[in-house]
Amino acid sequence: MDKGKAIMGSGRRWAVEFTDNSASPSSRDIPDPPGFTRSSHDQDDSSVSKQKKDSEANWKSQKAWEVAQAPFKNLMMMGFMMWMAGSTVHLFSIGITFSALWQPISALQGVGKVFEPYKDNKVDLLGPKLAYIALNLVGLGLGVWKLNSLGLLPTHASDWVSSLPPAQEVEYSGGGFPLF
Amino acid sequence: MAMAIRIRVLLLFLFFLSLSHLTFSLYQDQVGLMDWHQQYIGKVKHAVFHTQKAGRKRVVVSTEENVIASLDLRRGEIFWRHVLGSNDTVNELDIALGKYVITLSSGGKYLRAWNLPDGQMIWESFLPGSTASRSILSIPTNLKDGKDDLILVYGSGSLYAVSSIDGEVLWTKDLASEGIDVQQLIHRHGSNIIYALGFIGSSHFATFEINAKNGELLKHDKVRFTGGFCGDISFLKSDTAVALDSTRSSLVSVRFRDGEISIEQVHISDLLLDSSGVAAILPYKLIEMVAVKVKEFIIFVKLTNEGKFVVVDQIDHTAIISDSLSILEDQQAIALIQHGDNKIQLTVKLVSDWSNHLIKETIYMDCQRGLAQRIFLNNYVRTDRSSGFRALIVMEDHSLLLVQQREIVWSREDGLASIVEVTTSELPLEKDSVSVATVEHSLLEWLKGHVLKLKGTLMLANPDDIAAIQKLRLQSSEKNKMTRDHNGFRKLIIVLTRAGKLFALHTGDGQIVWSVLLNSLRKSQTCEAPNVLTLHQWQVPHHHALDENPSILVLGRCGPNLDSPGVYSIVDANTGKELNSVGPFHSIVQIIPLPHTDSREQRLHLLIDKDWHAHLYPRSPEALAIFQREVGNIYWYSVEADNGILRGHAAKENCILQLPDEYCFGTRNLWSIVFPSESERIIATATRKLNEAVHTQAKVVADQDVMYKYISKNLLFIATVAPQAAGDIGSVTPDESWLVVYLVDTITGRILHRMTHYGSQGPVHAVVSENWVVYHYFNLRAHRYEMSVIEIYDQSRADNKDVLKLVLGKHNLTSAISAYTRTEVVTKQQSYFFSHSVKAISTTSTAKGITSKQLLIGTVGDQVLALDKRFLDPRRTLNPTQAEKEEGIIPLTDSLPIIPQSYVTHALKVEGLRGIVTVPAKLESTTLVFAHGVDLFFTRLAPSKTYDSLTEDFSYALLLITIVALVVAIFVTWILSERKELQEKWR
C-alpha cells in the first residue's frame, strides 16, 4: 500500500495498479519460468522504487528551495524599482510602494498553497518555508521602509502633533486705543 | 495611520487639482460671478447744474469725501468722478465758460480745471501761501485779459488772477499783509476794478479796489464800527452787506457805494418782538435777503432802498433753504424745505413776490432718510414757457435725491461712501417647504442651463448661446436668496456709516436688504452732537437660542470728546429693527467684547468709561454671575499715544458711585510700559482678530521637524517712531529716524520681542495672525517701502518630540496655559522691499484655519493685492535645501513680487480705500473679502484654490452623460460577449 500510495503521488496511477494486479497472488499457480527467482525480482523492484523515491524527494526539496528563493529575485527587482521611483510622493512611487507592500502580504497569505506540490513525508519543508517567509518579510520591510521614506508613516513627532489644536488660554485681555 | 497620511493624500490630490488650474487669477468671463462693485461719491456739499444746452443734462458735485463728480440728471448715474486725496478738501466748485469745471481745494492751494463732458483735467495751478484764510473762488463774467478770461481766487491770504486757458497765475496780490480778512470778491460788469471786501480786526470793515489788469491796489477804505463784528456776514446784491455785531444781538448793514462806506445798526428786538438770545446769519447766498436764525426761528430780512430792515417771513428753524437762483427777467427764486412726519414740503418762491409761491409740493419721504440737510435748486423751461423747478436734496443719511414734479426721480445711497465699521451676520435658515411647481420649473431650467453649459464646454455654442450662458451665470438666482446656504457664501454685511445709518448688504449682489437710521445716534435734545463709534456682534445664535435673530450692538457718543456721554443701540440683524436703545449714559472710552455668552447667546461686553470704571453689559443677573465667576481672568489694556504709556488693568470690586450699581466695577492698574517721550512715540498697534480660527499649534518644518507656534490672543503689536520722524516721509534724515516694534503680552505686560529699524519711518500698517506679524513701513536709507515679518515660536514646548508619548497622549500640549508661566519664546524675522505704499492691510481667514493664508494689501492705486504668506516667511534662504523646497520655501529675494494677476479687484478700483474685511465662509477653502472706501467691493477668495468643491462651471450634465454612456457600453458589451459565447458553444 505504501508503494502504491507513493506511486499514486507520482502521477502514474493506472500503470502501477495494472502491474500490481498482474503481480497478484492469483497468478502464482503458474510456475515461474526457470531461472527466475521471484524474491530477487521483488527485492530488485523495491530497491529501484526506493531509489526513485529518493530522487523525487530530492527533486522536491530542491524545487521547494527554489520556490523559497523566488522572492529574492523579486526583492532585487522591487529594490531597483523603488530606487527608480525616487523619494518624492507621486503616483508612480506610491504605486510601486503599494505593490511592494501587497506582493509580500499576498505571498505570505498563500504560503501553504505555494508549497503544497512539494509536500512529502520525506521532504522537510520547514526550511524553505521559513526562508520564503523571511524573504517576503524582508520584502514587506522594504515596502514599509519605502513608505516611511516617502513620509507616509506616522513615525515622527510631527505626524502626531500636526493637528493638535492650540492650547486654551486661561486669561483674556482686550482693549486698545481709546475709541474715536 | 493617522491624520498625517490623510493630509498627505489630500495634498497629493491638491497637487493634481492645481495642475489643472495653473492660473491664479480670474478669466474674463468670471468677472462679476462672485464679485460686485458699487460706486459712490459721499455727502454732497456743492452742486452746480449744467442744463442749458440740449445735450446731456448733468450736475457737477463735490462731496465731503473729496470727490468731484458729474452726475446724470435723468438717472443719477456717474458720468465721471475724481477722488482727490484724503487731505485735499474741496473748498469751492464752479463751472467756467460753460465747459470747464473749476475746483479750489486744500484751503485755496490747488486750483484745477476739468473738462466738463469727460472729466479730464485741463490744468492745475498750485497757489502757494502760508497764511490760513478762507478761500473764495470767483469766476466773473466778462473780465478779460486780452482774449483770456480771468478766474479770481482768494486763498492763503492772497488774491490770485488765473488765466482760464492754461491756469497760469497772471498776478498775485498779498492782502493778508494789509490786515484784511477778505469775505467777498466783487467785480462789476464791464469795469476793470475788483473789490475785495472784508474785516480788519473785529471792528473795521474795509474795501480794497484792485486793478484787474495787474493787481495794483488802487484804493482802500475802511470804516470803524464801535460795536464790533462777530464774523457772520452776508452779501446782498453788489453794494450791500449785512453783518452781525459782536454781541450777536443786532444786525449791521454796510453799504459801500462810490468809495464810501456807510453803516447802520438795528437791534433784532426791534424787528422781532420776542428775540432774546443770540442770532446767527445763515450762510446762504440769497442776494436780496438775508436769513437769520434767532432761537427757534429763521427770519428772512430784506433791506429796502432806504436802508431799512424789513422782516419778510419767519419760519421754523429746521427748514432748509437753497441759494437763490436767478430765473427769467432777473428774478431770484428760493427753495425751502419744511419737514413733516414721513414727508417734506418743498416750496419755491420769488424773493420779489414772497407772499405767493411758484411751487408748493408735499413729497413722501422714507423716514429712514432723516431730515433734509441741503437743497440745490435748478430750473427748466416747460413747454408752455413757464419755469419748472427741480431740486437736489441731501438727506441726513447722506443720500442724494432729485425731486421734480412731486416725484423722487432718483436717489443715491451715498452714505455708503463713509463706512465707519463693518461686521457680518448670518441669514436665517431655509424653511423646507418648497412647492412642487417651482421645483419642476427649476428642474427644466436646470436642464436647459446644463445643456447650454455642455454646449459651451464642447465648443458647440454660437455667440448667442455664449451670451445666454454668461447671463445665466451672472443672474444665478441662487446667490441672491435671503436664506443661509450650505457653503456659507450668503451672508449679510452690516455696515455703519458716519451718518449713523446702518445698512445690511447682501453678499450675493450687494443689494441693500434693510437700512435704518438709528434714533439714538440722531441729533436730539439729549444728544446735541452725536457721532458714531463702532459696532459689534451682540448676539450670534447657533447652539441654544436658534429661534432668535442675531443682533448687532452699535455704540455712539454725544459730543466730540472722550468724556461725552455714550449711547448704544441693539439692532436685529435680520430685520433692521432697533430692539433697544439706551442713553445717554456714562462715557465710553473702550469696548471689550468678552469670550463669554449668556444662555441667550448674548455676548458679554465691558464698556470702560473715562474714569476707568468697567460697566458690564447686558445688564442681567445671569451675565453678572458669569462675569463674577470669570473676573479673575479678565484683563484689559489701554494705549495712551499722547503720553506714550501702555497700561494693563484688571477689574476689582464694585465701583463707588453716588448711586450703587452692581454692574459697575472698579479697575486697578497692574502694569505699565512707559515709552520714553524723547525717543519714541506710539504710532500704530495691531492685535489678532478675536474670532480667528487656528487649526494647529505645530508647524512641521523640513525633515519632519516640529516647531511649536506661540499662539496667544493677548499678543499686541505696537510700533513707535522717533518723535521728530512722526511727520511725513522725507521730513527727517535717516540718522535721526528710527522705528521700534514690540510684541507685548497684554496680560502680564511682558515684552516678548523688541526690534529697532534704524533709518525707518512710519506710517506703519500691521496685521497680526496666528503666530506672526507683518508690517509695512518706509526705509529712508533705501528710499523704499519695506515689509517685515516676525514669527514667534514657543521654545518651551520644543522638547515634545517623543513619538511614543505623543501616541499615548502623555503630553500637556493641549492643556490650558497661563500667561504667568512665562513661556520661553524665540522669534524669527525677515524684511523685504515692497514697491507700493499701503492704505490698508489684512489677511484671509477661513472657518477652520487649515487653508494657507494670503495677505490682502490695499495699494496706493486703490486696488487690493493678494500676496501669499509664503513670500513673507522668515525661514526663506538664498539656497533652500531639497527638503525646504519640498516644504514650499521660496528662495529669498530682496523684494516681494507683485504679480498683476493676483489683484483681487482685477480691473476695478475701490476709490478712497480705507479698510479690508475678511470673513470665513463655511467652506474651508474660501474666505469672503469686503473692501470699502468711497466705493465698495466684495469677492470671495480661495487662497489654496477650491480644493473642497467643484468649480462653478463644472458640467454636471457632461458627468451624467458620461456615466450613462458607460453604463450603456457595459450592457452592450455584456450582451455581445454572451452572444459570442453561445456561438462558440454551438460550434
Coordinates of N, CA, C and O in Angstrom, one line a residue, chain B residues 321-424:
Chain B
I321 N -32.9 125.9 3.3 CA -33.1 126.9 2.3 C -32.0 126.7 1.2 O -30.9 126.4 1.5
S322 N -32.4 126.9 0.0 CA -31.4 126.8 -1.1 C -30.8 128.2 -1.3 O -31.3 129.2 -0.9
D323 N -29.7 128.3 -2.0 CA -29.2 129.5 -2.5 C -30.2 130.0 -3.5 O -30.9 129.3 -4.1
S324 N -30.1 131.3 -3.8 CA -31.1 131.9 -4.7 C -30.7 131.6 -6.1 O -29.5 131.5 -6.4
L325 N -31.7 131.4 -7.0 CA -31.4 131.1 -8.4 C -32.0 132.1 -9.2 O -33.2 132.5 -9.0
S326 N -31.2 132.7 -10.1 CA -31.9 133.8 -10.9 C -32.6 133.1 -12.1 O -32.0 132.3 -12.8
I327 N -33.8 133.5 -12.2 CA -34.6 133.0 -13.4 C -35.0 134.2 -14.2 O -34.4 135.2 -14.1
L328 N -36.0 134.0 -15.0 CA -36.4 135.0 -16.0 C -36.4 136.4 -15.5 O -36.8 136.7 -14.4
E329 N -36.0 137.4 -16.3 CA -36.1 138.8 -16.0 C -35.5 139.2 -14.7 O -36.1 139.9 -13.9
D330 N -34.3 138.6 -14.4 CA -33.6 139.0 -13.2 C -34.4 138.8 -11.9 O -34.2 139.6 -11.0
Q331 N -35.2 137.8 -11.9 CA -35.9 137.5 -10.6 C -35.1 136.4 -9.9 O -34.3 135.6 -10.4
Q332 N -35.2 136.5 -8.5 CA -34.5 135.5 -7.7 C -35.5 134.5 -7.1 O -36.5 134.9 -6.5
A333 N -35.2 133.2 -7.3 CA -36.1 132.2 -6.7 C -35.4 131.5 -5.6 O -34.2 131.3 -5.7
I334 N -36.1 131.1 -4.6 CA -35.5 130.4 -3.4 C -36.4 129.2 -3.1 O -37.6 129.3 -3.2
A335 N -35.7 128.1 -2.8 CA -36.5 126.9 -2.4 C -36.3 126.7 -0.9 O -35.3 126.9 -0.3
L336 N -37.4 126.3 -0.3 CA -37.4 126.0 1.1 C -37.9 124.6 1.3 O -38.8 124.1 0.6
I337 N -37.3 123.9 2.3 CA -37.9 122.6 2.7 C -38.3 122.6 4.1 O -37.5 123.0 5.0
Q338 N -39.6 122.3 4.4 CA -40.0 122.1 5.8 C -40.4 120.7 6.0 O -40.9 120.0 5.1
H339 N -40.2 120.2 7.2 CA -40.3 118.8 7.5 C -41.7 118.5 8.1 O -42.2 119.3 8.9
G340 N -42.2 117.3 7.8 CA -43.4 116.8 8.5 C -43.1 115.4 8.8 O -42.0 114.9 8.5
D341 N -44.1 114.7 9.2 CA -44.0 113.2 9.5 C -43.9 112.5 8.2 O -44.9 112.5 7.4
N342 N -42.8 111.8 8.0 CA -42.7 111.0 6.8 C -42.8 111.7 5.5 O -43.1 111.1 4.4
K343 N -42.7 113.0 5.5 CA -42.8 113.8 4.3 C -42.1 115.1 4.4 O -41.8 115.5 5.5
I344 N -41.8 115.7 3.3 CA -41.2 117.0 3.3 C -42.0 117.9 2.4 O -42.7 117.5 1.5
Q345 N -42.0 119.2 2.7 CA -42.7 120.2 1.9 C -41.7 121.1 1.2 O -40.9 121.7 1.8
L346 N -41.8 121.0 -0.1 CA -40.9 121.8 -0.9 C -41.6 123.0 -1.4 O -42.7 122.9 -2.1
T347 N -41.1 124.2 -1.1 CA -41.7 125.5 -1.6 C -40.7 126.2 -2.4 O -39.6 126.4 -2.0
V348 N -41.1 126.8 -3.5 CA -40.2 127.6 -4.3 C -40.9 129.0 -4.4 O -42.1 129.1 -4.8
K349 N -40.2 130.0 -4.0 CA -40.8 131.4 -4.0 C -39.9 132.3 -4.7 O -38.7 132.1 -4.8
L350 N -40.5 133.4 -5.2 CA -39.7 134.5 -5.8 C -39.5 135.5 -4.6 O -40.3 135.8 -3.8
V351 N -38.2 136.0 -4.6 CA -37.9 136.9 -3.5 C -38.7 138.2 -3.6 O -39.2 138.7 -2.6
S352 N -38.9 138.6 -4.9 CA -39.7 139.9 -5.1 C -41.1 139.7 -4.8 O -41.8 140.7 -4.6
D353 N -41.6 138.5 -4.7 CA -43.0 138.3 -4.5 C -43.2 137.2 -3.5 O -43.6 136.1 -3.8
W354 N -42.9 137.5 -2.3 CA -42.8 136.5 -1.2 C -44.1 135.9 -0.9 O -44.1 134.7 -0.5
S355 N -45.2 136.6 -1.0 CA -46.4 136.1 -0.5 C -47.0 134.9 -1.4 O -47.7 134.1 -0.9
N356 N -46.6 134.9 -2.6 CA -47.0 133.8 -3.5 C -45.9 132.8 -3.6 O -44.7 133.1 -3.3
H357 N -46.3 131.6 -4.0 CA -45.2 130.6 -4.3 C -45.4 130.0 -5.7 O -46.5 129.9 -6.2
L358 N -44.3 129.7 -6.3 CA -44.3 129.1 -7.6 C -44.6 127.6 -7.5 O -45.3 127.1 -8.3
I359 N -44.1 127.0 -6.5 CA -44.4 125.6 -6.3 C -44.6 125.3 -4.8 O -43.9 125.9 -4.0
K360 N -45.5 124.5 -4.5 CA -45.7 124.0 -3.1 C -46.0 122.6 -3.2 O -47.2 122.2 -3.6
E361 N -45.1 121.7 -2.9 CA -45.3 120.3 -3.1 C -45.0 119.5 -1.8 O -44.1 119.9 -1.1
T362 N -45.8 118.5 -1.6 CA -45.5 117.6 -0.5 C -45.0 116.3 -1.0 O -45.6 115.7 -1.9
I363 N -43.9 115.9 -0.5 CA -43.3 114.7 -1.1 C -43.1 113.7 0.0 O -42.6 114.0 1.1
Y364 N -43.6 112.5 -0.2 CA -43.5 111.4 0.8 C -42.0 111.1 0.9 O -41.3 110.9 -0.1
M365 N -41.5 110.9 2.1 CA -40.1 110.6 2.3 C -39.9 109.5 3.3 O -40.6 109.5 4.3
D366 N -39.1 108.5 2.9 CA -38.8 107.4 3.8 C -38.2 108.0 5.1 O -37.3 108.7 5.1
C367 N -38.8 107.6 6.2 CA -38.3 108.2 7.5 C -36.9 107.7 7.8 O -36.2 108.3 8.6
Q368 N -36.4 106.6 7.2 CA -35.0 106.2 7.4 C -34.0 107.1 6.8 O -32.8 106.9 6.9
R369 N -34.5 108.1 6.0 CA -33.5 109.0 5.4 C -33.3 110.3 6.3 O -32.4 111.1 6.1
G370 N -34.1 110.4 7.3 CA -34.0 111.5 8.3 C -34.4 112.8 7.7 O -35.3 112.9 6.8
L371 N -33.8 113.9 8.2 CA -34.2 115.2 7.7 C -33.4 115.6 6.6 O -32.3 115.1 6.4
A372 N -33.9 116.6 5.8 CA -33.1 117.1 4.7 C -32.1 118.0 5.3 O -32.2 118.7 6.3
Q373 N -30.9 118.1 4.6 CA -29.8 118.9 5.2 C -29.4 120.0 4.2 O -28.9 121.0 4.6
R374 N -29.4 119.7 2.9 CA -29.1 120.7 1.9 C -30.0 120.6 0.8 O -30.5 119.5 0.5
I375 N -30.2 121.7 0.1 CA -31.0 121.7 -1.1 C -30.4 122.6 -2.2 O -29.9 123.6 -1.9
F376 N -30.3 122.1 -3.4 CA -29.8 122.8 -4.5 C -30.9 122.9 -5.6 O -31.5 121.9 -5.9
L377 N -31.2 124.2 -6.0 CA -32.3 124.4 -6.9 C -31.9 124.6 -8.3 O -30.9 125.2 -8.6
N378 N -32.7 124.1 -9.2 CA -32.4 124.3 -10.6 C -33.7 124.5 -11.3 O -34.7 123.9 -10.9
N379 N -33.7 125.3 -12.4 CA -35.0 125.5 -13.1 C -34.9 125.0 -14.6 O -33.8 124.8 -15.1
Y380 N -36.0 124.7 -15.2 CA -36.0 124.4 -16.6 C -37.2 125.1 -17.2 O -38.2 125.5 -16.5
V381 N -37.2 125.2 -18.5 CA -38.4 125.9 -19.1 C -39.3 124.8 -19.6 O -39.0 123.9 -20.4
R382 N -40.5 124.9 -19.2 CA -41.6 124.0 -19.6 C -42.0 124.3 -21.0 O -41.6 125.3 -21.6
T383 N -42.8 123.4 -21.6 CA -43.2 123.6 -23.0 C -44.1 124.9 -23.1 O -44.1 125.5 -24.2
D384 N -44.8 125.3 -22.0 CA -45.6 126.5 -22.1 C -44.8 127.7 -21.6 O -45.4 128.7 -21.2
R385 N -43.5 127.6 -21.7 CA -42.6 128.7 -21.5 C -42.5 129.2 -20.0 O -41.9 130.1 -19.7
S386 N -43.2 128.5 -19.1 CA -43.1 128.9 -17.7 C -41.9 128.1 -17.1 O -41.4 127.2 -17.8
S387 N -41.6 128.5 -15.9 CA -40.4 127.8 -15.3 C -40.8 126.6 -14.5 O -41.8 126.7 -13.7
G388 N -40.1 125.5 -14.7 CA -40.3 124.4 -13.8 C -39.1 124.3 -12.9 O -38.0 124.8 -13.2
F389 N -39.2 123.6 -11.8 CA -38.1 123.5 -10.9 C -37.7 122.1 -10.6 O -38.6 121.2 -10.5
R390 N -36.5 121.8 -10.4 CA -36.0 120.5 -9.9 C -35.1 120.8 -8.7 O -34.4 121.8 -8.7
A391 N -35.1 120.0 -7.8 CA -34.3 120.2 -6.6 C -33.5 119.0 -6.2 O -34.0 117.9 -6.3
L392 N -32.2 119.2 -5.9 CA -31.3 118.2 -5.5 C -31.3 118.3 -4.0 O -30.9 119.3 -3.4
I393 N -31.6 117.2 -3.3 CA -31.7 117.3 -1.8 C -30.8 116.3 -1.2 O -30.7 115.1 -1.6
V394 N -30.0 116.8 -0.2 CA -29.1 115.9 0.5 C -29.8 115.6 1.9 O -30.2 116.6 2.6
M395 N -29.9 114.4 2.2 CA -30.6 114.0 3.4 C -29.6 113.7 4.6 O -28.4 113.7 4.4
E396 N -30.2 113.5 5.7 CA -29.5 113.3 6.9 C -28.6 112.1 6.8 O -27.5 112.0 7.4
D397 N -29.0 111.0 6.1 CA -28.2 109.8 6.0 C -27.2 109.9 4.8 O -26.7 108.9 4.4
H398 N -27.0 111.2 4.3 CA -26.1 111.5 3.2 C -26.6 111.0 1.9 O -25.8 111.0 0.9
S399 N -27.8 110.6 1.8 CA -28.3 110.1 0.5 C -28.6 111.4 -0.3 O -28.9 112.5 0.2
L400 N -28.7 111.2 -1.6 CA -28.9 112.3 -2.6 C -30.1 112.0 -3.4 O -30.3 110.9 -3.9
L401 N -31.1 112.9 -3.5 CA -32.3 112.7 -4.2 C -32.5 113.8 -5.2 O -32.2 115.0 -4.9
L402 N -33.1 113.5 -6.3 CA -33.6 114.5 -7.2 C -35.1 114.5 -7.2 O -35.7 113.5 -7.5
V403 N -35.6 115.7 -6.9 CA -37.1 115.8 -6.8 C -37.6 116.7 -8.0 O -37.0 117.8 -8.2
Q404 N -38.5 116.3 -8.7 CA -39.1 117.1 -9.8 C -40.6 116.7 -9.9 O -40.9 115.5 -9.9
Q405 N -41.4 117.6 -9.9 CA -42.9 117.4 -10.1 C -43.4 116.4 -9.0 O -44.0 115.4 -9.4
R406 N -43.2 116.7 -7.8 CA -43.7 115.8 -6.7 C -43.1 114.4 -6.6 O -43.5 113.6 -5.8
E407 N -42.2 114.1 -7.5 CA -41.7 112.8 -7.5 C -40.2 112.8 -7.1 O -39.5 113.7 -7.5
I408 N -39.8 111.7 -6.5 CA -38.3 111.5 -6.3 C -37.9 110.8 -7.6 O -38.3 109.6 -7.9
V409 N -37.2 111.5 -8.5 CA -36.8 110.9 -9.8 C -35.8 109.8 -9.6 O -35.9 108.8 -10.1
W410 N -34.8 110.1 -8.8 CA -33.8 109.1 -8.4 C -33.2 109.4 -7.1 O -33.3 110.5 -6.6
S411 N -32.6 108.4 -6.5 CA -31.9 108.6 -5.2 C -30.6 107.8 -5.2 O -30.5 106.7 -5.9
R412 N -29.7 108.3 -4.5 CA -28.4 107.6 -4.4 C -28.1 107.4 -2.9 O -28.2 108.3 -2.1
E413 N -27.6 106.2 -2.5 CA -27.3 105.9 -1.1 C -25.9 106.3 -0.9 O -25.0 105.4 -0.7
D414 N -25.5 107.6 -0.9 CA -24.1 107.9 -0.8 C -23.6 107.9 0.6 O -22.4 108.1 0.8
G415 N -24.4 107.6 1.6 CA -23.9 107.3 2.9 C -22.9 106.2 2.9 O -22.0 106.2 3.8
L416 N -23.1 105.3 2.0 CA -22.2 104.1 2.0 C -20.8 104.5 1.6 O -19.9 103.6 1.6
A417 N -20.5 105.7 1.2 CA -19.2 106.1 0.9 C -18.4 106.4 2.1 O -17.1 106.5 2.1
S418 N -19.0 106.5 3.3 CA -18.3 106.8 4.5 C -18.6 105.7 5.6 O -19.2 106.0 6.6
I419 N -18.1 104.5 5.3 CA -18.3 103.4 6.3 C -17.4 103.6 7.4 O -16.2 103.8 7.2
V420 N -17.9 103.4 8.6 CA -17.0 103.5 9.8 C -16.6 102.1 10.2 O -15.4 101.9 10.6
E421 N -17.5 101.2 10.2 CA -17.2 99.9 10.8 C -18.1 98.8 10.1 O -19.2 99.1 9.6
V422 N -17.5 97.6 10.0 CA -18.2 96.5 9.2 C -18.3 95.3 10.1 O -17.3 95.0 10.8
T423 N -19.4 94.6 10.1 CA -19.4 93.3 10.6 C -20.3 92.4 9.8 O -20.9 92.9 8.8
T424 N -20.5 91.1 10.0 CA -21.3 90.3 9.2 C -22.3 89.6 10.1 O -22.1 89.5 11.3

